[in-house]
Amino acid sequence: MLRFKNLGSGSTGNATVVEARDGGRPNRLLIDCGLGPRTLATRLGLAGLDMADIDAIFVTHEHSDHIGSACKIALRHRIPLWMSHGTHQAIGAPDLGDLLHIARDGDAVDLGALQFRPFTVPHDAREPLQLRLSDGAACLGVLTDLGHATPHVLAQLAGCRAMLLECNHDPELLAASAYPYFLKRRVGGTHGHLANPLAAGIATALAAQGLQQIVAAHLSRQNNRPDLALAALAGAAGCGGLALGVADPVTGTDWIQV
């Protein structure tokens, strides 16, 4: 059994719990830790969990809304922390002792009932990684914080049944926003964040390979709206039958079965 729950998604902080169970005790991975310790504890509590229930933390890249309190929490609770070498260097190479595990593109990691495989993405960070996760029967893709989907990205996500997929901005809202030009260029660039039409293109490519469910994530509060993101995904070719949802910046999602 594979399921996930987003605890919050957006520039105010990102965190997602993925859980797999194979008869015994479930294994759980916390993906990103962009929330403060108290906020994270509260949201885990609402999910019926606490930090003792987390087997490992994976940080996708060094931006503060993703790495946040990850190092502090890992050290305080003695939780293994995975990140790329580039991410570790970008945050100043803190001494995490035996808790630090270096993740690399394509190297699978086994957490018991849960396995995950990182892959590189084009984003304006030192060595950003996103994830494909599996319980051996079903696969979940987590894809946020990238400017476009390369063939490598699409290949890593082929056959996923569900996805947490970035729908960061609507191009027209971004163009008309009060953002300065340099920021508009960064967000909308090939190493920035996914626009709704690009997310819809990813959905089209993967719908033909078994994708059944998408949760739109990392929506910009200034430059997107849930209805625009959902309309783009629903209107994508071959995606009419997909189950669609949106991760709220504060409340995230309910537990979702993959």
Steps between C-alpha positions, in 0.01 A plus 500: 500500500634839397352832604608861545395819673622845417544714813528832316611609156625836375745777576403497870636149544486154344475156662346170393480165680505180295412173672528138390387196695570134432329311779713633785595845621461765226802686367472875454707757313466875556571677172625852568484676833429862420288548811616604846524226766182604682299536181626168371415328829150646491435390144641155561270476799201581280613213279508266800881497514794640692872523424563152643291363211734643234771260379691746280492851357576581138578859399455578131717815494637783711229767462367597841139399433626145450796451731372724782555321832611165352849497653377613842224239508726222374757572771241544775313179423787295353329454164707407190511793257540455125605773258727543201866594540422831330223579747725417793770731364248775427393515867857522621578129540382470864634210704208258529712200594363162407154648442605645163442285192592628156236441233591466133303496180373148432626341822211313662459510879320229698313596819341161550148505360576830325754555225589830336715602206623860457544662161642830384281789385570840339463755779708795624657309788839330546397137439120469525335158512141381484363154576332187376367288791360148513376229733583238236150504355412864430712809428466862603679790333593819685588776256525861614750779449613469140475722198417231246486123464800348325479156334688369804232634735218343300684168480537489881128552547372257238245262649428702814142457617486832689694825502554805714562740211606865506254742345675816610362777284268611226712676233257789459470564873879489535546745212247742652627466857692756705807277498811680373616397154796296625272293725244443224784381280633268769163347591394456138839384373617153404659455844221666697155361574238315299225704339155344479532416127833325558353299786212406271750383239664273757159364594427425135827314457450289812126437469574266213732302729267420785465827694165512680523782754664842526522736795597847382766646731718803566240746364606863518262705710561805279522341157264205498162377621383146571227525236753598232736217591220244506358625170839468332544144627142397418534642148823316424475240226412158637454627856122517511473197728770597748415569863617854576564693819695796637742516793414793725791720617402449865280193531659299221286196414325212667670161490486380141521133406713426193 
